[in-house]
mmCIF file of N, CA and C in Angstrom:
data_model
loop_
_atom_site.group_PDB
_atom_site.id
_atom_site.type_symbol
_atom_site.label_atom_id
_atom_site.label_comp_id
_atom_site.label_asym_id
_atom_site.label_seq_id
_atom_site.Cartn_x
_atom_site.Cartn_y
_atom_site.Cartn_z
ATOM 1 N N MET A 1 -54.921 -45.931 0.217
ATOM 2 C CA MET A 1 -55.971 -45.337 -0.608
ATOM 3 C C MET A 1 -55.633 -45.562 -2.080
ATOM 4 N N SER A 2 -56.591 -46.059 -2.830
ATOM 5 C CA SER A 2 -56.397 -46.368 -4.241
ATOM 6 C C SER A 2 -56.333 -45.106 -5.084
ATOM 7 N N GLU A 3 -55.498 -45.169 -6.117
ATOM 8 C CA GLU A 3 -55.377 -44.037 -7.043
ATOM 9 C C GLU A 3 -56.609 -43.935 -7.956
ATOM 10 N N PHE A 4 -57.279 -45.068 -8.198
ATOM 11 C CA PHE A 4 -58.440 -45.090 -9.080
ATOM 12 C C PHE A 4 -59.696 -45.432 -8.292
ATOM 13 N N PRO A 5 -60.797 -44.769 -8.608
ATOM 14 C CA PRO A 5 -62.069 -45.118 -7.938
ATOM 15 C C PRO A 5 -62.483 -46.545 -8.285
ATOM 16 N N ASP A 6 -63.352 -47.114 -7.452
ATOM 17 C CA ASP A 6 -63.784 -48.494 -7.632
ATOM 18 C C ASP A 6 -64.879 -48.671 -8.667
ATOM 19 N N ASP A 7 -65.518 -47.576 -9.118
ATOM 20 C CA ASP A 7 -66.681 -47.730 -9.985
ATOM 21 C C ASP A 7 -66.363 -47.629 -11.475
ATOM 22 N N PHE A 8 -65.102 -47.496 -11.842
ATOM 23 C CA PHE A 8 -64.711 -47.517 -13.253
ATOM 24 C C PHE A 8 -63.225 -47.818 -13.391
ATOM 25 N N THR A 9 -62.834 -48.186 -14.616
ATOM 26 C CA THR A 9 -61.422 -48.333 -14.953
ATOM 27 C C THR A 9 -61.124 -47.376 -16.092
ATOM 28 N N LEU A 10 -59.872 -47.077 -16.320
ATOM 29 C CA LEU A 10 -59.474 -46.203 -17.422
ATOM 30 C C LEU A 10 -58.928 -47.042 -18.567
ATOM 31 N N ALA A 11 -59.253 -46.651 -19.799
ATOM 32 C CA ALA A 11 -58.751 -47.336 -20.990
ATOM 33 C C ALA A 11 -58.445 -46.292 -22.054
ATOM 34 N N GLU A 12 -57.407 -46.552 -22.826
ATOM 35 C CA GLU A 12 -56.983 -45.631 -23.875
ATOM 36 C C GLU A 12 -57.534 -46.070 -25.223
ATOM 37 N N SER A 13 -58.053 -45.106 -26.001
ATOM 38 C CA SER A 13 -58.593 -45.405 -27.328
ATOM 39 C C SER A 13 -57.486 -45.304 -28.377
ATOM 40 N N LEU A 14 -57.817 -45.652 -29.609
ATOM 41 C CA LEU A 14 -56.856 -45.549 -30.703
ATOM 42 C C LEU A 14 -56.361 -44.123 -30.911
ATOM 43 N N SER A 15 -57.198 -43.143 -30.596
ATOM 44 C CA SER A 15 -56.807 -41.747 -30.791
ATOM 45 C C SER A 15 -55.898 -41.233 -29.672
ATOM 46 N N GLY A 16 -55.714 -42.042 -28.621
ATOM 47 C CA GLY A 16 -54.876 -41.628 -27.506
ATOM 48 C C GLY A 16 -55.643 -40.995 -26.356
ATOM 49 N N ARG A 17 -56.952 -40.832 -26.503
ATOM 50 C CA ARG A 17 -57.775 -40.288 -25.414
ATOM 51 C C ARG A 17 -58.082 -41.381 -24.403
ATOM 52 N N TRP A 18 -58.241 -40.984 -23.148
ATOM 53 C CA TRP A 18 -58.571 -41.909 -22.078
ATOM 54 C C TRP A 18 -60.047 -41.818 -21.745
ATOM 55 N N TYR A 19 -60.656 -42.986 -21.494
ATOM 56 C CA TYR A 19 -62.083 -43.057 -21.200
ATOM 57 C C TYR A 19 -62.315 -43.881 -19.953
ATOM 58 N N LYS A 20 -63.375 -43.542 -19.225
ATOM 59 C CA LYS A 20 -63.806 -44.298 -18.057
ATOM 60 C C LYS A 20 -64.735 -45.407 -18.523
ATOM 61 N N LEU A 21 -64.393 -46.646 -18.179
ATOM 62 C CA LEU A 21 -65.226 -47.802 -18.516
ATOM 63 C C LEU A 21 -65.850 -48.344 -17.235
ATOM 64 N N GLY A 22 -67.150 -48.656 -17.298
ATOM 65 C CA GLY A 22 -67.876 -49.162 -16.138
ATOM 66 C C GLY A 22 -67.334 -50.486 -15.640
ATOM 67 N N LEU A 23 -67.751 -50.858 -14.447
ATOM 68 C CA LEU A 23 -67.313 -52.121 -13.858
ATOM 69 C C LEU A 23 -67.631 -53.287 -14.781
ATOM 70 N N GLY A 24 -66.669 -54.152 -15.001
ATOM 71 C CA GLY A 24 -66.867 -55.326 -15.843
ATOM 72 C C GLY A 24 -66.714 -55.071 -17.333
ATOM 73 N N VAL A 25 -66.560 -53.822 -17.754
ATOM 74 C CA VAL A 25 -66.395 -53.504 -19.173
ATOM 75 C C VAL A 25 -64.917 -53.627 -19.532
ATOM 76 N N ARG A 26 -64.633 -54.451 -20.537
ATOM 77 C CA ARG A 26 -63.247 -54.636 -20.979
ATOM 78 C C ARG A 26 -62.993 -53.799 -22.222
ATOM 79 N N GLY A 27 -61.814 -53.203 -22.287
ATOM 80 C CA GLY A 27 -61.443 -52.357 -23.413
ATOM 81 C C GLY A 27 -61.166 -53.101 -24.699
ATOM 82 N N GLY A 28 -60.940 -54.375 -24.658
ATOM 83 C CA GLY A 28 -60.687 -55.145 -25.872
ATOM 84 C C GLY A 28 -59.336 -54.840 -26.483
ATOM 85 N N THR A 29 -59.135 -55.295 -27.715
ATOM 86 C CA THR A 29 -57.893 -55.073 -28.432
ATOM 87 C C THR A 29 -57.774 -53.623 -28.865
ATOM 88 N N MET A 30 -58.896 -53.037 -29.277
ATOM 89 C CA MET A 30 -58.937 -51.643 -29.723
ATOM 90 C C MET A 30 -60.194 -50.988 -29.186
ATOM 91 N N LEU A 31 -60.063 -49.731 -28.839
ATOM 92 C CA LEU A 31 -61.195 -48.934 -28.393
ATOM 93 C C LEU A 31 -61.305 -47.762 -29.358
ATOM 94 N N VAL A 32 -62.436 -47.677 -30.058
ATOM 95 C CA VAL A 32 -62.614 -46.695 -31.131
ATOM 96 C C VAL A 32 -63.787 -45.782 -30.817
ATOM 97 N N GLU A 33 -63.578 -44.471 -30.941
ATOM 98 C CA GLU A 33 -64.652 -43.506 -30.720
ATOM 99 C C GLU A 33 -65.573 -43.460 -31.929
ATOM 100 N N MET A 34 -66.867 -43.410 -31.663
ATOM 101 C CA MET A 34 -67.878 -43.247 -32.711
ATOM 102 C C MET A 34 -68.778 -42.089 -32.292
ATOM 103 N N GLY A 35 -68.209 -40.916 -32.194
ATOM 104 C CA GLY A 35 -68.950 -39.756 -31.720
ATOM 105 C C GLY A 35 -68.676 -39.529 -30.249
ATOM 106 N N GLU A 36 -69.404 -38.617 -29.670
ATOM 107 C CA GLU A 36 -69.175 -38.205 -28.282
ATOM 108 C C GLU A 36 -69.692 -39.208 -27.258
ATOM 109 N N ASN A 37 -70.711 -40.002 -27.602
ATOM 110 C CA ASN A 37 -71.359 -40.862 -26.608
ATOM 111 C C ASN A 37 -71.234 -42.352 -26.864
ATOM 112 N N ILE A 38 -70.502 -42.751 -27.907
ATOM 113 C CA ILE A 38 -70.408 -44.172 -28.266
ATOM 114 C C ILE A 38 -68.945 -44.564 -28.464
ATOM 115 N N LEU A 39 -68.578 -45.678 -27.858
ATOM 116 C CA LEU A 39 -67.278 -46.294 -28.085
ATOM 117 C C LEU A 39 -67.507 -47.709 -28.603
ATOM 118 N N LEU A 40 -66.659 -48.147 -29.516
ATOM 119 C CA LEU A 40 -66.660 -49.539 -29.959
ATOM 120 C C LEU A 40 -65.438 -50.207 -29.355
ATOM 121 N N SER A 41 -65.656 -51.308 -28.685
ATOM 122 C CA SER A 41 -64.585 -52.083 -28.090
ATOM 123 C C SER A 41 -64.437 -53.344 -28.933
ATOM 124 N N ILE A 42 -63.347 -53.438 -29.654
ATOM 125 C CA ILE A 42 -63.144 -54.541 -30.597
ATOM 126 C C ILE A 42 -62.298 -55.626 -29.928
ATOM 127 N N HIS A 43 -62.845 -56.834 -29.877
ATOM 128 C CA HIS A 43 -62.173 -57.986 -29.277
ATOM 129 C C HIS A 43 -61.828 -58.957 -30.418
ATOM 130 N N ILE A 44 -60.619 -58.890 -30.905
ATOM 131 C CA ILE A 44 -60.226 -59.680 -32.075
ATOM 132 C C ILE A 44 -60.218 -61.175 -31.768
ATOM 133 N N SER A 45 -59.676 -61.579 -30.630
ATOM 134 C CA SER A 45 -59.560 -63.015 -30.343
ATOM 135 C C SER A 45 -60.921 -63.693 -30.217
ATOM 136 N N SER A 46 -61.915 -62.988 -29.699
ATOM 137 C CA SER A 46 -63.244 -63.592 -29.552
ATOM 138 C C SER A 46 -64.204 -63.175 -30.669
ATOM 139 N N LYS A 47 -63.711 -62.454 -31.674
ATOM 140 C CA LYS A 47 -64.511 -62.037 -32.833
ATOM 141 C C LYS A 47 -65.793 -61.337 -32.403
ATOM 142 N N ARG A 48 -65.619 -60.300 -31.563
ATOM 143 C CA ARG A 48 -66.765 -59.600 -31.002
ATOM 144 C C ARG A 48 -66.520 -58.100 -31.026
ATOM 145 N N LEU A 49 -67.588 -57.366 -31.219
ATOM 146 C CA LEU A 49 -67.546 -55.911 -31.204
ATOM 147 C C LEU A 49 -68.560 -55.437 -30.163
ATOM 148 N N ASP A 50 -68.069 -54.854 -29.066
ATOM 149 C CA ASP A 50 -68.956 -54.366 -28.009
ATOM 150 C C ASP A 50 -69.325 -52.911 -28.273
ATOM 151 N N ILE A 51 -70.561 -52.564 -27.978
ATOM 152 C CA ILE A 51 -71.039 -51.187 -28.087
ATOM 153 C C ILE A 51 -71.139 -50.632 -26.674
ATOM 154 N N LEU A 52 -70.423 -49.524 -26.435
ATOM 155 C CA LEU A 52 -70.404 -48.895 -25.121
ATOM 156 C C LEU A 52 -71.055 -47.527 -25.213
ATOM 157 N N LEU A 53 -71.992 -47.237 -24.330
ATOM 158 C CA LEU A 53 -72.686 -45.955 -24.311
ATOM 159 C C LEU A 53 -72.309 -45.184 -23.048
ATOM 160 N N LYS A 54 -72.160 -43.871 -23.193
ATOM 161 C CA LYS A 54 -71.802 -43.027 -22.051
ATOM 162 C C LYS A 54 -73.029 -42.778 -21.182
ATOM 163 N N ASP A 55 -72.880 -43.000 -19.873
ATOM 164 C CA ASP A 55 -73.983 -42.744 -18.953
ATOM 165 C C ASP A 55 -73.932 -41.294 -18.459
ATOM 166 N N LYS A 56 -74.831 -40.944 -17.550
ATOM 167 C CA LYS A 56 -74.950 -39.563 -17.069
ATOM 168 C C LYS A 56 -73.733 -39.115 -16.272
ATOM 169 N N GLN A 57 -72.935 -40.059 -15.767
ATOM 170 C CA GLN A 57 -71.730 -39.718 -15.014
ATOM 171 C C GLN A 57 -70.486 -39.669 -15.907
ATOM 172 N N GLY A 58 -70.672 -39.878 -17.224
ATOM 173 C CA GLY A 58 -69.538 -39.850 -18.147
ATOM 174 C C GLY A 58 -68.757 -41.146 -18.208
ATOM 175 N N VAL A 59 -69.340 -42.224 -17.682
ATOM 176 C CA VAL A 59 -68.696 -43.532 -17.703
ATOM 177 C C VAL A 59 -69.342 -44.363 -18.812
ATOM 178 N N TYR A 60 -68.517 -45.034 -19.618
ATOM 179 C CA TYR A 60 -69.034 -45.838 -20.729
ATOM 180 C C TYR A 60 -69.418 -47.225 -20.225
ATOM 181 N N GLN A 61 -70.680 -47.598 -20.488
ATOM 182 C CA GLN A 61 -71.251 -48.864 -20.032
ATOM 183 C C GLN A 61 -71.543 -49.767 -21.232
ATOM 184 N N TYR A 62 -71.462 -51.068 -21.011
ATOM 185 C CA TYR A 62 -71.794 -52.058 -22.041
ATOM 186 C C TYR A 62 -73.276 -51.939 -22.405
ATOM 187 N N ALA A 63 -73.570 -51.853 -23.714
ATOM 188 C CA ALA A 63 -74.960 -51.779 -24.173
ATOM 189 C C ALA A 63 -75.334 -52.958 -25.062
ATOM 190 N N GLY A 64 -74.362 -53.623 -25.640
ATOM 191 C CA GLY A 64 -74.641 -54.760 -26.508
ATOM 192 C C GLY A 64 -73.395 -55.155 -27.272
ATOM 193 N N ASP A 65 -73.493 -56.275 -28.000
ATOM 194 C CA ASP A 65 -72.343 -56.709 -28.794
ATOM 195 C C ASP A 65 -72.775 -57.433 -30.056
ATOM 196 N N PHE A 66 -71.930 -57.343 -31.051
ATOM 197 C CA PHE A 66 -72.067 -58.124 -32.281
ATOM 198 C C PHE A 66 -71.055 -59.254 -32.209
ATOM 199 N N ALA A 67 -71.509 -60.489 -32.447
ATOM 200 C CA ALA A 67 -70.620 -61.643 -32.486
ATOM 201 C C ALA A 67 -70.555 -62.146 -33.918
ATOM 202 N N PHE A 68 -69.367 -62.473 -34.361
ATOM 203 C CA PHE A 68 -69.141 -62.893 -35.739
ATOM 204 C C PHE A 68 -68.817 -64.381 -35.824
ATOM 205 N N GLU A 69 -69.301 -65.174 -34.875
ATOM 206 C CA GLU A 69 -68.962 -66.590 -34.799
ATOM 207 C C GLU A 69 -69.376 -67.393 -36.020
ATOM 208 N N GLY A 70 -70.598 -67.233 -36.497
ATOM 209 C CA GLY A 70 -71.076 -68.045 -37.616
ATOM 210 C C GLY A 70 -70.995 -67.352 -38.958
ATOM 211 N N LEU A 71 -70.356 -66.208 -39.030
ATOM 212 C CA LEU A 71 -70.353 -65.419 -40.250
ATOM 213 C C LEU A 71 -69.653 -66.137 -41.400
ATOM 214 N N GLU A 72 -68.545 -66.805 -41.117
ATOM 215 C CA GLU A 72 -67.787 -67.471 -42.184
ATOM 216 C C GLU A 72 -68.528 -68.666 -42.766
ATOM 217 N N THR A 73 -69.210 -69.425 -41.918
ATOM 218 C CA THR A 73 -69.843 -70.654 -42.374
ATOM 219 C C THR A 73 -71.317 -70.492 -42.711
ATOM 220 N N GLU A 74 -72.055 -69.782 -41.887
ATOM 221 C CA GLU A 74 -73.494 -69.676 -42.069
ATOM 222 C C GLU A 74 -73.946 -68.312 -42.564
ATOM 223 N N GLY A 75 -73.053 -67.340 -42.567
ATOM 224 C CA GLY A 75 -73.448 -65.993 -42.968
ATOM 225 C C GLY A 75 -74.339 -65.310 -41.958
ATOM 226 N N LYS A 76 -74.227 -65.688 -40.680
ATOM 227 C CA LYS A 76 -75.086 -65.116 -39.643
ATOM 228 C C LYS A 76 -74.281 -64.226 -38.708
ATOM 229 N N LEU A 77 -74.935 -63.182 -38.266
ATOM 230 C CA LEU A 77 -74.373 -62.231 -37.328
ATOM 231 C C LEU A 77 -75.311 -62.179 -36.130
ATOM 232 N N LEU A 78 -74.772 -62.246 -34.927
ATOM 233 C CA LEU A 78 -75.586 -62.221 -33.721
ATOM 234 C C LEU A 78 -75.419 -60.883 -33.027
ATOM 235 N N PHE A 79 -76.532 -60.218 -32.728
ATOM 236 C CA PHE A 79 -76.509 -59.027 -31.893
ATOM 237 C C PHE A 79 -77.149 -59.394 -30.570
ATOM 238 N N HIS A 80 -76.423 -59.174 -29.493
ATOM 239 C CA HIS A 80 -76.912 -59.498 -28.154
ATOM 240 C C HIS A 80 -76.930 -58.231 -27.312
ATOM 241 N N SER A 81 -78.013 -58.016 -26.581
ATOM 242 C CA SER A 81 -78.103 -56.841 -25.719
ATOM 243 C C SER A 81 -79.264 -56.975 -24.756
ATOM 244 N N TRP A 82 -79.079 -56.451 -23.554
ATOM 245 C CA TRP A 82 -80.177 -56.301 -22.617
ATOM 246 C C TRP A 82 -80.750 -54.902 -22.741
ATOM 247 N N SER A 83 -80.220 -54.132 -23.670
ATOM 248 C CA SER A 83 -80.612 -52.724 -23.826
ATOM 249 C C SER A 83 -81.576 -52.490 -24.985
ATOM 250 N N ILE A 84 -82.092 -53.540 -25.605
ATOM 251 C CA ILE A 84 -82.963 -53.371 -26.766
ATOM 252 C C ILE A 84 -84.298 -52.777 -26.329
ATOM 253 N N GLU A 85 -84.548 -51.561 -26.741
ATOM 254 C CA GLU A 85 -85.824 -50.908 -26.443
ATOM 255 C C GLU A 85 -86.835 -51.211 -27.543
ATOM 256 N N HIS A 86 -86.412 -51.097 -28.776
ATOM 257 C CA HIS A 86 -87.232 -51.499 -29.916
ATOM 258 C C HIS A 86 -86.326 -51.660 -31.133
ATOM 259 N N ILE A 87 -86.872 -52.289 -32.158
ATOM 260 C CA ILE A 87 -86.182 -52.471 -33.445
ATOM 261 C C ILE A 87 -87.107 -51.924 -34.509
ATOM 262 N N HIS A 88 -86.559 -51.160 -35.445
ATOM 263 C CA HIS A 88 -87.393 -50.772 -36.581
ATOM 264 C C HIS A 88 -86.667 -51.144 -37.867
ATOM 265 N N MET A 89 -87.454 -51.477 -38.878
ATOM 266 C CA MET A 89 -86.913 -51.955 -40.144
ATOM 267 C C MET A 89 -87.282 -51.005 -41.275
ATOM 268 N N ASN A 90 -86.271 -50.560 -41.998
ATOM 269 C CA ASN A 90 -86.387 -49.698 -43.179
ATOM 270 C C ASN A 90 -86.952 -48.319 -42.897
ATOM 271 N N ASN A 91 -87.937 -48.216 -42.064
ATOM 272 C CA ASN A 91 -88.444 -46.899 -41.686
ATOM 273 C C ASN A 91 -89.021 -46.996 -40.284
ATOM 274 N N GLN A 92 -89.347 -45.884 -39.713
ATOM 275 C CA GLN A 92 -89.794 -45.903 -38.330
ATOM 276 C C GLN A 92 -91.265 -46.273 -38.177
ATOM 277 N N ASN A 93 -91.927 -46.636 -39.278
ATOM 278 C CA ASN A 93 -93.317 -47.066 -39.192
ATOM 279 C C ASN A 93 -93.446 -48.555 -38.889
ATOM 280 N N VAL A 94 -92.355 -49.313 -39.073
ATOM 281 C CA VAL A 94 -92.364 -50.744 -38.779
ATOM 282 C C VAL A 94 -91.506 -50.958 -37.536
ATOM 283 N N ILE A 95 -92.140 -50.951 -36.366
ATOM 284 C CA ILE A 95 -91.419 -51.022 -35.101
ATOM 285 C C ILE A 95 -91.811 -52.284 -34.345
ATOM 286 N N LEU A 96 -90.805 -52.981 -33.834
ATOM 287 C CA LEU A 96 -91.019 -54.113 -32.936
ATOM 288 C C LEU A 96 -90.637 -53.634 -31.542
ATOM 289 N N ASP A 97 -91.633 -53.370 -30.696
ATOM 290 C CA ASP A 97 -91.363 -52.930 -29.330
ATOM 291 C C ASP A 97 -90.896 -54.106 -28.483
ATOM 292 N N ASN A 98 -90.183 -53.790 -27.424
ATOM 293 C CA ASN A 98 -89.696 -54.800 -26.499
ATOM 294 C C ASN A 98 -90.075 -54.410 -25.070
ATOM 295 N N PRO A 99 -91.380 -54.294 -24.783
ATOM 296 C CA PRO A 99 -91.804 -53.781 -23.477
ATOM 297 C C PRO A 99 -91.490 -54.698 -22.304
ATOM 298 N N THR A 100 -91.397 -55.996 -22.532
ATOM 299 C CA THR A 100 -91.130 -56.917 -21.422
ATOM 300 C C THR A 100 -89.651 -57.257 -21.298
ATOM 301 N N ASN A 101 -88.822 -56.713 -22.174
ATOM 302 C CA ASN A 101 -87.379 -56.947 -22.172
ATOM 303 C C ASN A 101 -87.014 -58.419 -22.346
ATOM 304 N N GLU A 102 -87.872 -59.174 -23.011
ATOM 305 C CA GLU A 102 -87.558 -60.574 -23.272
ATOM 306 C C GLU A 102 -86.679 -60.740 -24.504
ATOM 307 N N LEU A 103 -86.683 -59.760 -25.396
ATOM 308 C CA LEU A 103 -85.860 -59.825 -26.594
ATOM 309 C C LEU A 103 -84.450 -59.371 -26.247
ATOM 310 N N THR A 104 -83.507 -60.300 -26.257
ATOM 311 C CA THR A 104 -82.123 -59.953 -25.943
ATOM 312 C C THR A 104 -81.158 -60.367 -27.047
ATOM 313 N N GLN A 105 -81.633 -61.116 -28.044
ATOM 314 C CA GLN A 105 -80.767 -61.539 -29.130
ATOM 315 C C GLN A 105 -81.462 -61.339 -30.457
ATOM 316 N N LEU A 106 -80.708 -60.876 -31.418
ATOM 317 C CA LEU A 106 -81.206 -60.668 -32.763
ATOM 318 C C LEU A 106 -80.231 -61.350 -33.716
ATOM 319 N N PHE A 107 -80.718 -62.314 -34.471
ATOM 320 C CA PHE A 107 -79.884 -63.020 -35.435
ATOM 321 C C PHE A 107 -80.112 -62.392 -36.801
ATOM 322 N N ILE A 108 -79.046 -62.053 -37.468
ATOM 323 C CA ILE A 108 -79.115 -61.418 -38.784
ATOM 324 C C ILE A 108 -78.361 -62.294 -39.765
ATOM 325 N N LYS A 109 -79.008 -62.685 -40.835
ATOM 326 C CA LYS A 109 -78.360 -63.483 -41.882
ATOM 327 C C LYS A 109 -77.900 -62.549 -42.984
ATOM 328 N N LEU A 110 -76.621 -62.587 -43.301
ATOM 329 C CA LEU A 110 -76.046 -61.757 -44.348
ATOM 330 C C LEU A 110 -75.741 -62.612 -45.567
ATOM 331 N N SER A 111 -75.973 -62.060 -46.756
ATOM 332 C CA SER A 111 -75.735 -62.795 -47.987
ATOM 333 C C SER A 111 -75.372 -61.821 -49.100
ATOM 334 N N LEU A 112 -74.288 -62.108 -49.812
ATOM 335 C CA LEU A 112 -73.914 -61.269 -50.953
ATOM 336 C C LEU A 112 -74.901 -61.435 -52.106
ATOM 337 N N ASP A 113 -75.518 -62.616 -52.200
ATOM 338 C CA ASP A 113 -76.551 -62.809 -53.220
ATOM 339 C C ASP A 113 -77.734 -61.882 -52.959
ATOM 340 N N LYS A 114 -78.115 -61.740 -51.692
ATOM 341 C CA LYS A 114 -79.207 -60.830 -51.332
ATOM 342 C C LYS A 114 -78.814 -59.392 -51.651
ATOM 343 N N ARG A 115 -77.555 -59.046 -51.429
ATOM 344 C CA ARG A 115 -77.098 -57.699 -51.751
ATOM 345 C C ARG A 115 -77.235 -57.433 -53.251
ATOM 346 N N LYS A 116 -76.803 -58.377 -54.065
ATOM 347 C CA LYS A 116 -76.911 -58.212 -55.521
ATOM 348 C C LYS A 116 -78.372 -58.079 -55.943
ATOM 349 N N GLU A 117 -79.232 -58.903 -55.363
ATOM 350 C CA GLU A 117 -80.660 -58.866 -55.674
ATOM 351 C C GLU A 117 -81.246 -57.495 -55.335
ATOM 352 N N THR A 118 -80.907 -56.977 -54.174
ATOM 353 C CA THR A 118 -81.422 -55.670 -53.749
ATOM 354 C C THR A 118 -80.837 -54.543 -54.594
ATOM 355 N N GLU A 119 -79.545 -54.620 -54.888
ATOM 356 C CA GLU A 119 -78.889 -53.621 -55.750
ATOM 357 C C GLU A 119 -79.569 -53.562 -57.107
ATOM 358 N N ASN A 120 -79.828 -54.713 -57.689
ATOM 359 C CA ASN A 120 -80.478 -54.761 -59.007
ATOM 360 C C ASN A 120 -81.873 -54.167 -58.980
ATOM 361 N N LYS A 121 -82.558 -54.305 -57.860
ATOM 362 C CA LYS A 121 -83.904 -53.769 -57.731
ATOM 363 C C LYS A 121 -83.879 -52.237 -57.687
ATOM 364 N N PHE A 122 -82.849 -51.662 -57.023
ATOM 365 C CA PHE A 122 -82.836 -50.219 -56.826
ATOM 366 C C PHE A 122 -81.955 -49.457 -57.813
ATOM 367 N N LEU A 123 -81.077 -50.128 -58.502
ATOM 368 C CA LEU A 123 -80.167 -49.419 -59.428
ATOM 369 C C LEU A 123 -80.595 -49.525 -60.867
#
């Protein structure tokens, strides 16, 4: 008889607390708590940050990830998830619904020039 159930594995966070991770969820290099229901699993070698959400059984499941592959060269950040329900921009009046679940990737271009431009507009 196994000491651990088959439907989750245990992983230790940076704070020393132990968490149940769903099947196939890897703890990464570091596991960081972001409140009671969210864990960030940081994978340094693959330059990825996984977002884990706690389910009704208290097990943390994969909800999406940020990949930093093109950030150095192209300034792009990739968010991938099968959990995208909707996206809203700047306020909740501009919503992009995802009723057919076809939207699974969001590419975000980051630029320090854009930051300066926006800062100058608001400051």
